[in-house]
């Protein structure tokens, strides 16, 4: 009886050996299965994500003419999830023309991405994090990168109802736009108080000191990072993008004291933007302030109300604010940032350059927004909270993060989905932004446009 366990183990080893002979070495080497595939197209870059239940080992080759990227994935067998990747390519994808996949050898799946233009690919892996398993990420960046400033100029000049800034305004950004335009337009922007029940305001005279006022709007999350998800399946990233588009449309038709306003979105579609890149974009367009839009979530459905946060130069003002900052700063891990990037030291340095003046002005902006938000809905906190939010660390731009409501609350989730409520909320945000500028006129820009 004492020898029975040993005999059992020998029989199991014999069975495993027989299985090895039947399957062959290549069949036993498969160590991963594909769980899901996703494609996130955007003008700035297109992302292909392969999610598997184990790490993937790859080698890749880029061919310039015609442009295509070949990726060999070892230890993987072609399955339905991978075959679905071919049909996920959208015709309007700015970068990807098509994808082909096949079993290149018994132990290797080859994926070929046909491209519409020359790209600089970044291929990296991500460790599992809720809700994802292992991810292989292929970021396809055009070699001619999109400049946020050029994008802002193109958007403004495309809008026929907004005049190009006067070249003699003393505003380098405005001068650059006027130069691109080639000619001046005469249609004045409407004032934020213009309503159907009020007669139109007479155009205000343009003074030499007038300049374009730029507001950076940052819709949180995006792409691989859905943000919080409500009890009825509403995704935070979708709600805040819709609110951001509405706010952009309002801002783009406004003026303050004769100076036209212009909104710039850090993302204008469903794709992921790292936190430090959001800050860099706002600085590149020389934004006069930045509003990051989110929809809060909590462990219980009872929590409700809007909140406004500013950066803290020390400890958070409450444990709830500290928890919120930790949660929002986790976006890079969920969305998927390439930690092997060459500018990591620059990123970290930028996020440590916060100034006392920026925080002071951010608190002013936050307080003004809270007053107007309170007129359209309940507040979760009656004062501006502070914590170490990475997205608020532009050293020279007053920046706040607005949690519009608790998407985890069924009632507030329903309101966030309502276009009428979104319009009311964006009107409140606009009024707060306008009042902030009326009390704190933007300073002259330096000539670094």
Short mmCIF file of C-alpha atoms in Angstrom, two decimals:
data_model
loop_
_atom_site.label_atom_id
_atom_site.label_comp_id
_atom_site.label_asym_id
_atom_site.label_seq_id
_atom_site.Cartn_x
_atom_site.Cartn_y
_atom_site.Cartn_z
CA UNK A 1 0.00 0.00 0.00
CA UNK A 2 2.89 2.36 0.76
CA UNK A 3 4.12 2.10 -2.85
CA UNK A 4 0.75 3.00 -4.39
CA UNK A 5 1.34 6.76 -4.63
CA UNK A 6 4.62 6.22 -6.45
CA UNK A 7 3.04 3.79 -8.88
CA UNK A 8 0.25 6.29 -9.55
CA UNK A 9 2.76 9.02 -10.30
CA UNK A 10 4.62 6.75 -12.75
CA UNK A 11 1.39 5.96 -14.57
CA UNK A 12 0.63 9.70 -14.88
CA UNK A 13 4.10 10.38 -16.29
CA UNK A 14 3.65 7.58 -18.84
CA UNK A 15 0.33 9.07 -19.95
CA UNK A 16 1.94 12.52 -20.34
CA UNK A 17 4.75 11.02 -22.41
CA UNK A 18 2.28 9.29 -24.69
CA UNK A 19 0.38 12.57 -25.08
CA UNK A 20 3.61 14.30 -26.07
CA UNK A 21 4.24 11.74 -28.79
CA UNK A 22 0.69 12.07 -30.12
CA UNK A 23 0.53 15.89 -30.16
CA UNK A 24 4.09 16.70 -31.07
CA UNK A 25 6.37 19.33 -29.61
CA UNK A 26 4.85 22.28 -31.48
CA UNK A 27 1.35 21.60 -30.15
CA UNK A 28 2.51 21.56 -26.53
CA UNK A 29 4.31 24.88 -26.92
CA UNK A 30 1.13 26.92 -27.24
CA UNK A 31 1.03 28.93 -24.04
CA UNK A 32 -1.61 31.57 -24.74
CA UNK A 33 -5.09 31.96 -26.13
CA UNK A 34 -6.50 35.14 -27.62
CA UNK A 35 -9.32 36.56 -25.50
CA UNK A 36 -10.29 39.73 -27.39
CA UNK A 37 -9.07 42.08 -30.09
CA UNK A 38 -9.79 45.80 -30.40
CA UNK A 39 -8.95 48.65 -32.79
CA UNK A 40 -9.08 52.33 -31.78
CA UNK A 41 -8.75 54.61 -34.84
CA UNK A 42 -7.88 58.29 -34.48
CA UNK A 43 -6.06 60.92 -36.56
CA UNK A 44 -3.32 61.17 -33.92
CA UNK A 45 -2.66 57.44 -33.93
CA UNK A 46 -4.44 54.12 -34.37
CA UNK A 47 -4.17 51.46 -31.70
CA UNK A 48 -4.51 47.68 -32.11
CA UNK A 49 -4.90 45.72 -28.88
CA UNK A 50 -4.59 41.94 -28.58
CA UNK A 51 -5.74 40.61 -25.20
CA UNK A 52 -4.65 37.12 -24.18
CA UNK A 53 -4.72 34.87 -21.13
CA UNK A 54 -0.90 34.69 -21.02
CA UNK A 55 1.99 36.93 -22.13
CA UNK A 56 2.76 37.04 -25.85
CA UNK A 57 6.22 37.07 -27.44
CA UNK A 58 6.49 38.94 -30.73
CA UNK A 59 8.86 40.11 -33.41
CA UNK A 60 7.87 42.82 -35.86
CA UNK A 61 9.10 44.16 -39.19
CA UNK A 62 8.10 47.43 -40.82
CA UNK A 63 8.14 47.68 -44.62
CA UNK A 64 8.06 51.21 -46.05
CA UNK A 65 6.82 50.61 -49.62
CA UNK A 66 3.98 49.94 -49.58
CA UNK A 67 3.77 50.75 -45.84
CA UNK A 68 2.89 47.74 -43.72
CA UNK A 69 3.78 46.23 -40.37
CA UNK A 70 4.29 42.46 -40.01
CA UNK A 71 4.05 41.00 -36.51
CA UNK A 72 4.91 37.39 -35.71
CA UNK A 73 3.33 36.13 -32.48
CA UNK A 74 4.95 33.03 -31.02
CA UNK A 75 3.21 30.32 -29.04
CA UNK A 76 -0.22 31.16 -30.43
CA UNK A 77 -2.77 29.38 -32.55
CA UNK A 78 -5.17 31.16 -34.88
CA UNK A 79 -8.66 31.33 -33.38
CA UNK A 80 -11.95 33.12 -33.99
CA UNK A 81 -10.98 36.14 -31.88
CA UNK A 82 -7.96 36.79 -34.11
CA UNK A 83 -9.98 36.23 -37.29
CA UNK A 84 -12.45 38.89 -36.10
CA UNK A 85 -9.66 41.45 -36.18
CA UNK A 86 -9.84 41.58 -39.98
CA UNK A 87 -13.44 42.79 -39.91
CA UNK A 88 -12.86 45.40 -37.21
CA UNK A 89 -10.94 47.76 -39.48
CA UNK A 90 -13.06 50.81 -40.27
CA UNK A 91 -12.99 52.32 -43.75
CA UNK A 92 -12.37 55.79 -42.31
CA UNK A 93 -9.43 54.72 -40.15
CA UNK A 94 -6.79 57.38 -40.93
CA UNK A 95 -3.90 54.95 -40.61
CA UNK A 96 -4.97 51.33 -41.18
CA UNK A 97 -6.05 50.14 -44.63
CA UNK A 98 -6.55 46.50 -43.67
CA UNK A 99 -5.30 43.59 -41.56
CA UNK A 100 -4.41 40.05 -42.56
CA UNK A 101 -3.82 37.17 -40.14
CA UNK A 102 -2.75 33.57 -40.67
CA UNK A 103 -0.97 30.60 -39.14
CA UNK A 104 2.51 31.26 -40.48
CA UNK A 105 3.93 28.11 -38.87
CA UNK A 106 2.63 25.58 -36.31
CA UNK A 107 3.93 27.81 -33.53
CA UNK A 108 3.61 31.31 -35.02
CA UNK A 109 0.67 33.50 -36.03
CA UNK A 110 1.57 36.25 -38.48
CA UNK A 111 -0.40 39.49 -38.57
CA UNK A 112 0.16 42.01 -41.36
CA UNK A 113 -1.23 45.53 -40.96
CA UNK A 114 -1.53 47.37 -44.27
CA UNK A 115 -1.14 51.10 -43.71
CA UNK A 116 -2.43 54.21 -45.45
CA UNK A 117 0.69 56.25 -44.70
CA UNK A 118 4.17 55.99 -43.24
CA UNK A 119 4.03 55.31 -39.53
CA UNK A 120 6.35 54.99 -36.56
CA UNK A 121 5.07 51.91 -34.73
CA UNK A 122 5.32 51.37 -30.99
CA UNK A 123 4.79 47.77 -29.85
CA UNK A 124 4.65 47.00 -26.14
CA UNK A 125 2.95 44.77 -23.58
CA UNK A 126 0.82 45.58 -20.54
CA UNK A 127 0.46 43.58 -17.37
CA UNK A 128 -3.03 42.46 -16.30
CA UNK A 129 -5.14 45.09 -14.60
CA UNK A 130 -8.87 45.10 -14.00
CA UNK A 131 -10.76 44.61 -16.30
CA UNK A 132 -8.06 43.34 -18.68
CA UNK A 133 -5.75 40.33 -18.90
CA UNK A 134 -2.39 40.44 -20.71
CA UNK A 135 -2.37 42.98 -23.56
CA UNK A 136 -0.15 43.36 -26.59
CA UNK A 137 -0.49 46.92 -27.89
CA UNK A 138 0.47 48.24 -31.31
CA UNK A 139 0.34 52.04 -31.49
CA UNK A 140 0.63 53.29 -35.08
CA UNK A 141 1.77 56.93 -35.08
CA UNK A 142 1.99 58.83 -38.39
CA UNK A 143 5.55 59.95 -39.06
CA UNK A 144 4.10 63.40 -39.70
CA UNK A 145 2.69 63.93 -36.23
CA UNK A 146 -0.35 66.16 -35.72
CA UNK A 147 0.55 69.40 -33.96
CA UNK A 148 -2.22 70.43 -31.50
CA UNK A 149 -1.61 74.08 -32.38
CA UNK A 150 -2.01 73.44 -36.11
CA UNK A 151 -5.16 71.47 -35.37
CA UNK A 152 -6.61 74.34 -33.36
CA UNK A 153 -5.83 76.78 -36.16
CA UNK A 154 -7.39 74.52 -38.80
CA UNK A 155 -10.57 74.08 -36.77
CA UNK A 156 -10.94 77.81 -36.20
CA UNK A 157 -10.39 78.79 -39.81
CA UNK A 158 -12.85 76.11 -40.92
CA UNK A 159 -15.67 77.69 -38.91
CA UNK A 160 -17.15 80.35 -41.15
CA UNK A 161 -19.00 82.10 -38.32
CA UNK A 162 -15.93 83.01 -36.28
CA UNK A 163 -13.55 85.78 -37.43
CA UNK A 164 -9.83 85.26 -37.64
CA UNK A 165 -7.98 87.35 -35.04
CA UNK A 166 -6.52 90.65 -36.15
CA UNK A 167 -2.83 90.50 -36.94
CA UNK A 168 -2.22 93.71 -34.96
CA UNK A 169 -3.82 92.28 -31.81
CA UNK A 170 -0.49 91.62 -30.11
CA UNK A 171 -1.42 87.95 -29.66
CA UNK A 172 1.17 85.60 -31.25
CA UNK A 173 -1.36 82.78 -31.46
CA UNK A 174 -3.92 85.08 -33.07
CA UNK A 175 -1.34 86.43 -35.49
CA UNK A 176 -0.45 82.92 -36.56
CA UNK A 177 -4.11 82.13 -37.20
CA UNK A 178 -4.60 85.34 -39.17
CA UNK A 179 -1.58 84.49 -41.28
CA UNK A 180 -3.04 81.04 -42.04
CA UNK A 181 -6.40 82.59 -42.92
CA UNK A 182 -4.99 84.99 -45.51
CA UNK A 183 -7.94 87.32 -45.04
CA UNK A 184 -10.16 88.60 -42.23
CA UNK A 185 -13.80 87.74 -41.76
CA UNK A 186 -16.37 90.13 -40.41
CA UNK A 187 -18.99 87.98 -38.67
CA UNK A 188 -18.88 88.78 -34.95
CA UNK A 189 -19.17 86.03 -32.33
CA UNK A 190 -22.23 86.20 -30.15
CA UNK A 191 -22.01 87.07 -26.49
CA UNK A 192 -22.76 84.36 -23.96
CA UNK A 193 -25.81 86.29 -22.71
CA UNK A 194 -27.47 86.36 -26.14
CA UNK A 195 -30.70 84.35 -25.98
CA UNK A 196 -33.74 83.99 -28.27
CA UNK A 197 -35.67 86.24 -25.85
CA UNK A 198 -32.94 88.92 -25.87
CA UNK A 199 -32.06 91.16 -28.85
CA UNK A 200 -28.59 90.50 -30.31
CA UNK A 201 -25.83 92.54 -28.73
CA UNK A 202 -24.01 95.05 -30.87
CA UNK A 203 -20.49 93.95 -31.82
CA UNK A 204 -17.94 95.29 -29.38
CA UNK A 205 -15.04 97.28 -30.83
CA UNK A 206 -11.79 95.39 -31.25
CA UNK A 207 -8.94 96.96 -29.31
CA UNK A 208 -5.25 96.51 -29.83
CA UNK A 209 -5.06 94.51 -26.62
CA UNK A 210 -7.75 92.04 -27.70
CA UNK A 211 -6.59 88.49 -28.27
CA UNK A 212 -7.92 85.00 -28.72
CA UNK A 213 -8.95 83.28 -25.47
CA UNK A 214 -8.24 79.52 -25.56
CA UNK A 215 -9.98 77.04 -23.27
CA UNK A 216 -8.65 73.47 -23.13
CA UNK A 217 -11.42 70.93 -22.52
CA UNK A 218 -10.24 67.52 -21.41
CA UNK A 219 -12.80 64.67 -21.71
CA UNK A 220 -11.52 62.05 -19.27
CA UNK A 221 -10.61 58.45 -20.13
CA UNK A 222 -11.20 57.10 -23.68
CA UNK A 223 -10.22 54.11 -25.79
CA UNK A 224 -9.07 51.18 -23.68
CA UNK A 225 -10.06 53.11 -20.56
CA UNK A 226 -13.89 53.31 -20.28
CA UNK A 227 -13.80 55.12 -16.95
CA UNK A 228 -16.60 54.38 -14.53
CA UNK A 229 -19.58 52.36 -15.75
CA UNK A 230 -23.08 53.06 -14.48
CA UNK A 231 -25.58 50.40 -13.31
CA UNK A 232 -27.30 50.58 -16.71
CA UNK A 233 -24.07 50.28 -18.66
CA UNK A 234 -23.39 53.97 -19.33
CA UNK A 235 -19.68 54.50 -19.85
CA UNK A 236 -18.03 57.57 -18.39
CA UNK A 237 -15.83 58.10 -21.43
CA UNK A 238 -18.89 58.45 -23.70
CA UNK A 239 -20.81 60.84 -21.43
CA UNK A 240 -17.90 63.21 -20.85
CA UNK A 241 -17.03 63.30 -24.54
CA UNK A 242 -20.59 64.31 -25.36
CA UNK A 243 -20.50 67.04 -22.71
CA UNK A 244 -17.13 68.23 -24.02
CA UNK A 245 -18.45 68.55 -27.58
CA UNK A 246 -21.40 70.58 -26.36
CA UNK A 247 -19.17 72.85 -24.31
CA UNK A 248 -16.81 73.33 -27.24
CA UNK A 249 -19.69 74.44 -29.47
CA UNK A 250 -20.81 76.98 -26.89
CA UNK A 251 -17.34 78.38 -26.28
CA UNK A 252 -16.55 78.67 -29.99
CA UNK A 253 -19.46 81.09 -30.47
CA UNK A 254 -18.58 83.40 -27.57
CA UNK A 255 -16.57 86.54 -26.99
CA UNK A 256 -15.48 88.36 -23.85
CA UNK A 257 -14.88 92.10 -24.10
CA UNK A 258 -14.45 91.80 -27.85
CA UNK A 259 -11.96 88.93 -27.63
CA UNK A 260 -13.13 85.75 -29.39
CA UNK A 261 -13.00 82.45 -27.53
CA UNK A 262 -11.84 79.11 -28.84
CA UNK A 263 -12.10 75.64 -27.29
CA UNK A 264 -9.54 72.90 -27.80
CA UNK A 265 -10.34 69.26 -26.97
CA UNK A 266 -7.52 67.05 -25.75
CA UNK A 267 -9.40 64.19 -27.40
CA UNK A 268 -12.34 64.59 -29.78
CA UNK A 269 -13.16 60.92 -30.30
CA UNK A 270 -12.98 57.56 -28.52
CA UNK A 271 -9.25 56.99 -28.13
CA UNK A 272 -6.81 56.96 -25.24
CA UNK A 273 -4.62 59.97 -24.39
CA UNK A 274 -2.03 59.62 -21.60
CA UNK A 275 -2.37 62.08 -18.74
CA UNK A 276 0.91 63.88 -19.42
CA UNK A 277 0.01 64.25 -23.11
CA UNK A 278 -3.24 66.00 -22.15
CA UNK A 279 -1.16 68.52 -20.20
CA UNK A 280 1.32 68.90 -23.05
CA UNK A 281 -1.48 69.56 -25.54
CA UNK A 282 -3.01 72.28 -23.38
CA UNK A 283 0.39 73.97 -23.07
CA UNK A 284 1.12 73.65 -26.79
CA UNK A 285 -2.03 75.61 -27.72
CA UNK A 286 -1.22 78.14 -24.98
CA UNK A 287 -4.53 77.52 -23.21
CA UNK A 288 -5.70 80.16 -20.76
CA UNK A 289 -7.38 77.52 -18.60
CA UNK A 290 -8.11 73.80 -18.62
CA UNK A 291 -11.27 71.98 -17.55
CA UNK A 292 -11.08 68.18 -17.24
CA UNK A 293 -14.54 66.60 -17.36
CA UNK A 294 -15.41 63.36 -15.55
CA UNK A 295 -18.38 61.48 -14.07
CA UNK A 296 -17.78 60.16 -10.57
CA UNK A 297 -18.38 56.66 -9.19
CA UNK A 298 -18.48 55.19 -5.72
CA UNK A 299 -18.91 51.83 -4.03
CA UNK A 300 -22.56 52.47 -3.19
CA UNK A 301 -25.32 53.88 -5.43
CA UNK A 302 -26.39 56.43 -2.82
CA UNK A 303 -23.53 58.90 -3.46
CA UNK A 304 -24.65 61.84 -5.57
CA UNK A 305 -23.77 65.38 -6.61
CA UNK A 306 -21.10 67.25 -8.56
CA UNK A 307 -17.60 68.13 -7.34
CA UNK A 308 -14.75 70.34 -8.49
CA UNK A 309 -11.10 69.57 -7.78
CA UNK A 310 -7.89 71.58 -8.04
CA UNK A 311 -4.27 70.56 -7.60
CA UNK A 312 -2.76 70.36 -4.15
CA UNK A 313 0.84 71.38 -3.42
CA UNK A 314 0.85 69.06 -0.41
CA UNK A 315 -1.57 66.65 1.18
CA UNK A 316 -5.09 66.20 -0.17
CA UNK A 317 -7.81 68.23 1.53
CA UNK A 318 -9.71 65.04 2.40
CA UNK A 319 -9.36 61.29 2.21
CA UNK A 320 -12.08 61.26 -0.45
CA UNK A 321 -10.11 63.73 -2.59
CA UNK A 322 -6.95 61.63 -2.19
CA UNK A 323 -8.85 58.49 -3.18
CA UNK A 324 -10.32 60.27 -6.20
CA UNK A 325 -6.90 61.44 -7.38
CA UNK A 326 -5.47 57.94 -7.03
CA UNK A 327 -8.36 56.54 -9.04
CA UNK A 328 -8.09 59.11 -11.83
CA UNK A 329 -4.29 58.82 -11.99
CA UNK A 330 -4.75 55.09 -12.58
CA UNK A 331 -6.09 55.93 -16.04
CA UNK A 332 -2.65 55.52 -17.62
CA UNK A 333 -2.41 51.94 -16.37
CA UNK A 334 -5.87 51.03 -17.64
CA UNK A 335 -5.66 52.96 -20.88
CA UNK A 336 -2.20 51.58 -21.58
CA UNK A 337 0.85 53.84 -21.62
CA UNK A 338 4.14 52.80 -23.18
CA UNK A 339 6.49 52.95 -20.22
CA UNK A 340 9.41 52.38 -22.55
CA UNK A 341 8.96 55.81 -24.15
CA UNK A 342 12.05 58.00 -24.38
CA UNK A 343 10.45 61.05 -22.76
CA UNK A 344 9.63 59.54 -19.38
CA UNK A 345 12.08 61.81 -17.55
CA UNK A 346 10.58 64.83 -19.27
CA UNK A 347 7.08 63.67 -18.33
CA UNK A 348 7.95 63.28 -14.67
CA UNK A 349 9.71 66.65 -14.59
CA UNK A 350 6.69 68.37 -16.12
CA UNK A 351 4.34 66.89 -13.56
CA UNK A 352 6.48 68.27 -10.73
CA UNK A 353 6.49 71.87 -11.94
CA UNK A 354 3.24 72.99 -10.33
CA UNK A 355 3.30 76.52 -8.97
CA UNK A 356 1.57 78.35 -6.16
CA UNK A 357 0.13 80.88 -8.61
CA UNK A 358 -1.39 78.15 -10.76
CA UNK A 359 -3.05 76.54 -7.75
CA UNK A 360 -4.36 79.91 -6.53
CA UNK A 361 -5.94 80.69 -9.90
CA UNK A 362 -7.28 77.14 -10.20
CA UNK A 363 -9.10 77.57 -6.89
CA UNK A 364 -10.64 80.79 -8.17
CA UNK A 365 -11.81 79.04 -11.33
CA UNK A 366 -13.13 76.06 -9.37
CA UNK A 367 -15.08 78.24 -6.97
CA UNK A 368 -16.72 80.13 -9.83
CA UNK A 369 -17.70 76.89 -11.59
CA UNK A 370 -19.16 75.47 -8.38
CA UNK A 371 -21.49 78.46 -7.99
CA UNK A 372 -22.99 77.93 -11.42
CA UNK A 373 -23.09 74.13 -11.26
CA UNK A 374 -25.03 74.39 -7.98
CA UNK A 375 -27.82 76.18 -9.88
CA UNK A 376 -28.50 73.16 -12.10
CA UNK A 377 -27.92 70.24 -9.74
CA UNK A 378 -26.84 69.06 -6.35
CA UNK A 379 -23.26 69.45 -5.14
CA UNK A 380 -21.42 66.60 -3.48
CA UNK A 381 -19.02 69.04 -1.81
CA UNK A 382 -19.75 72.79 -1.38
CA UNK A 383 -16.10 73.77 -1.78
CA UNK A 384 -13.24 73.06 -4.17
CA UNK A 385 -11.30 69.98 -3.06
CA UNK A 386 -7.57 69.53 -3.69
CA UNK A 387 -5.38 66.50 -4.38
CA UNK A 388 -2.49 65.38 -6.61
CA UNK A 389 -4.31 64.93 -9.93
CA UNK A 390 -1.71 64.36 -12.66
CA UNK A 391 -3.87 65.95 -15.37
CA UNK A 392 -3.99 69.25 -13.45
CA UNK A 393 -0.22 69.73 -13.25
CA UNK A 394 0.29 72.26 -16.03
CA UNK A 395 2.55 74.78 -14.26
CA UNK A 396 1.24 77.79 -16.18
CA UNK A 397 -2.45 77.00 -16.79
CA UNK A 398 -5.24 77.27 -14.19
CA UNK A 399 -6.72 73.76 -14.24
CA UNK A 400 -9.67 72.06 -12.57
CA UNK A 401 -11.29 68.65 -12.72
CA UNK A 402 -15.10 68.61 -12.71
CA UNK A 403 -16.91 65.46 -11.57
CA UNK A 404 -20.25 66.25 -13.18
CA UNK A 405 -22.27 63.69 -11.18
CA UNK A 406 -22.10 60.15 -9.81
CA UNK A 407 -22.60 57.81 -12.74
CA UNK A 408 -22.86 54.99 -10.17
CA UNK A 409 -26.12 56.56 -8.92
CA UNK A 410 -29.00 55.29 -11.14
CA UNK A 411 -30.84 58.62 -11.01
CA UNK A 412 -27.77 60.66 -11.86
CA UNK A 413 -26.74 58.17 -14.53
CA UNK A 414 -30.09 58.80 -16.22
CA UNK A 415 -29.56 62.56 -16.05
CA UNK A 416 -26.08 62.28 -17.51
CA UNK A 417 -27.51 60.40 -20.49
CA UNK A 418 -30.15 63.10 -21.09
CA UNK A 419 -29.13 65.55 -23.87
CA UNK A 420 -31.26 68.27 -22.29
CA UNK A 421 -29.43 67.94 -18.98
CA UNK A 422 -26.07 67.90 -20.76
CA UNK A 423 -27.03 71.20 -22.42
CA UNK A 424 -28.03 72.71 -19.07
CA UNK A 425 -24.79 71.55 -17.47
CA UNK A 426 -22.59 72.89 -20.25
CA UNK A 427 -24.37 76.23 -20.09
CA UNK A 428 -23.51 76.40 -16.38
CA UNK A 429 -19.88 75.55 -17.13
CA UNK A 430 -19.76 78.21 -19.81
CA UNK A 431 -21.15 80.88 -17.48
CA UNK A 432 -18.55 79.98 -14.88
CA UNK A 433 -15.72 80.16 -17.41
CA UNK A 434 -16.90 83.51 -18.74
CA UNK A 435 -17.22 85.01 -15.27
CA UNK A 436 -13.74 83.78 -14.35
CA UNK A 437 -12.25 85.56 -17.38
CA UNK A 438 -14.25 88.73 -16.71
CA UNK A 439 -12.78 88.88 -13.21
CA UNK A 440 -9.34 87.56 -14.21
CA UNK A 441 -8.49 88.85 -17.72
CA UNK A 442 -5.98 86.62 -19.50
CA UNK A 443 -2.44 87.93 -19.65
CA UNK A 444 -0.53 88.66 -22.86
CA UNK A 445 1.07 85.61 -24.43
CA UNK A 446 4.77 85.20 -25.00
CA UNK A 447 5.93 84.73 -28.57
CA UNK A 448 6.42 80.98 -28.56
CA UNK A 449 3.53 80.05 -30.85
#
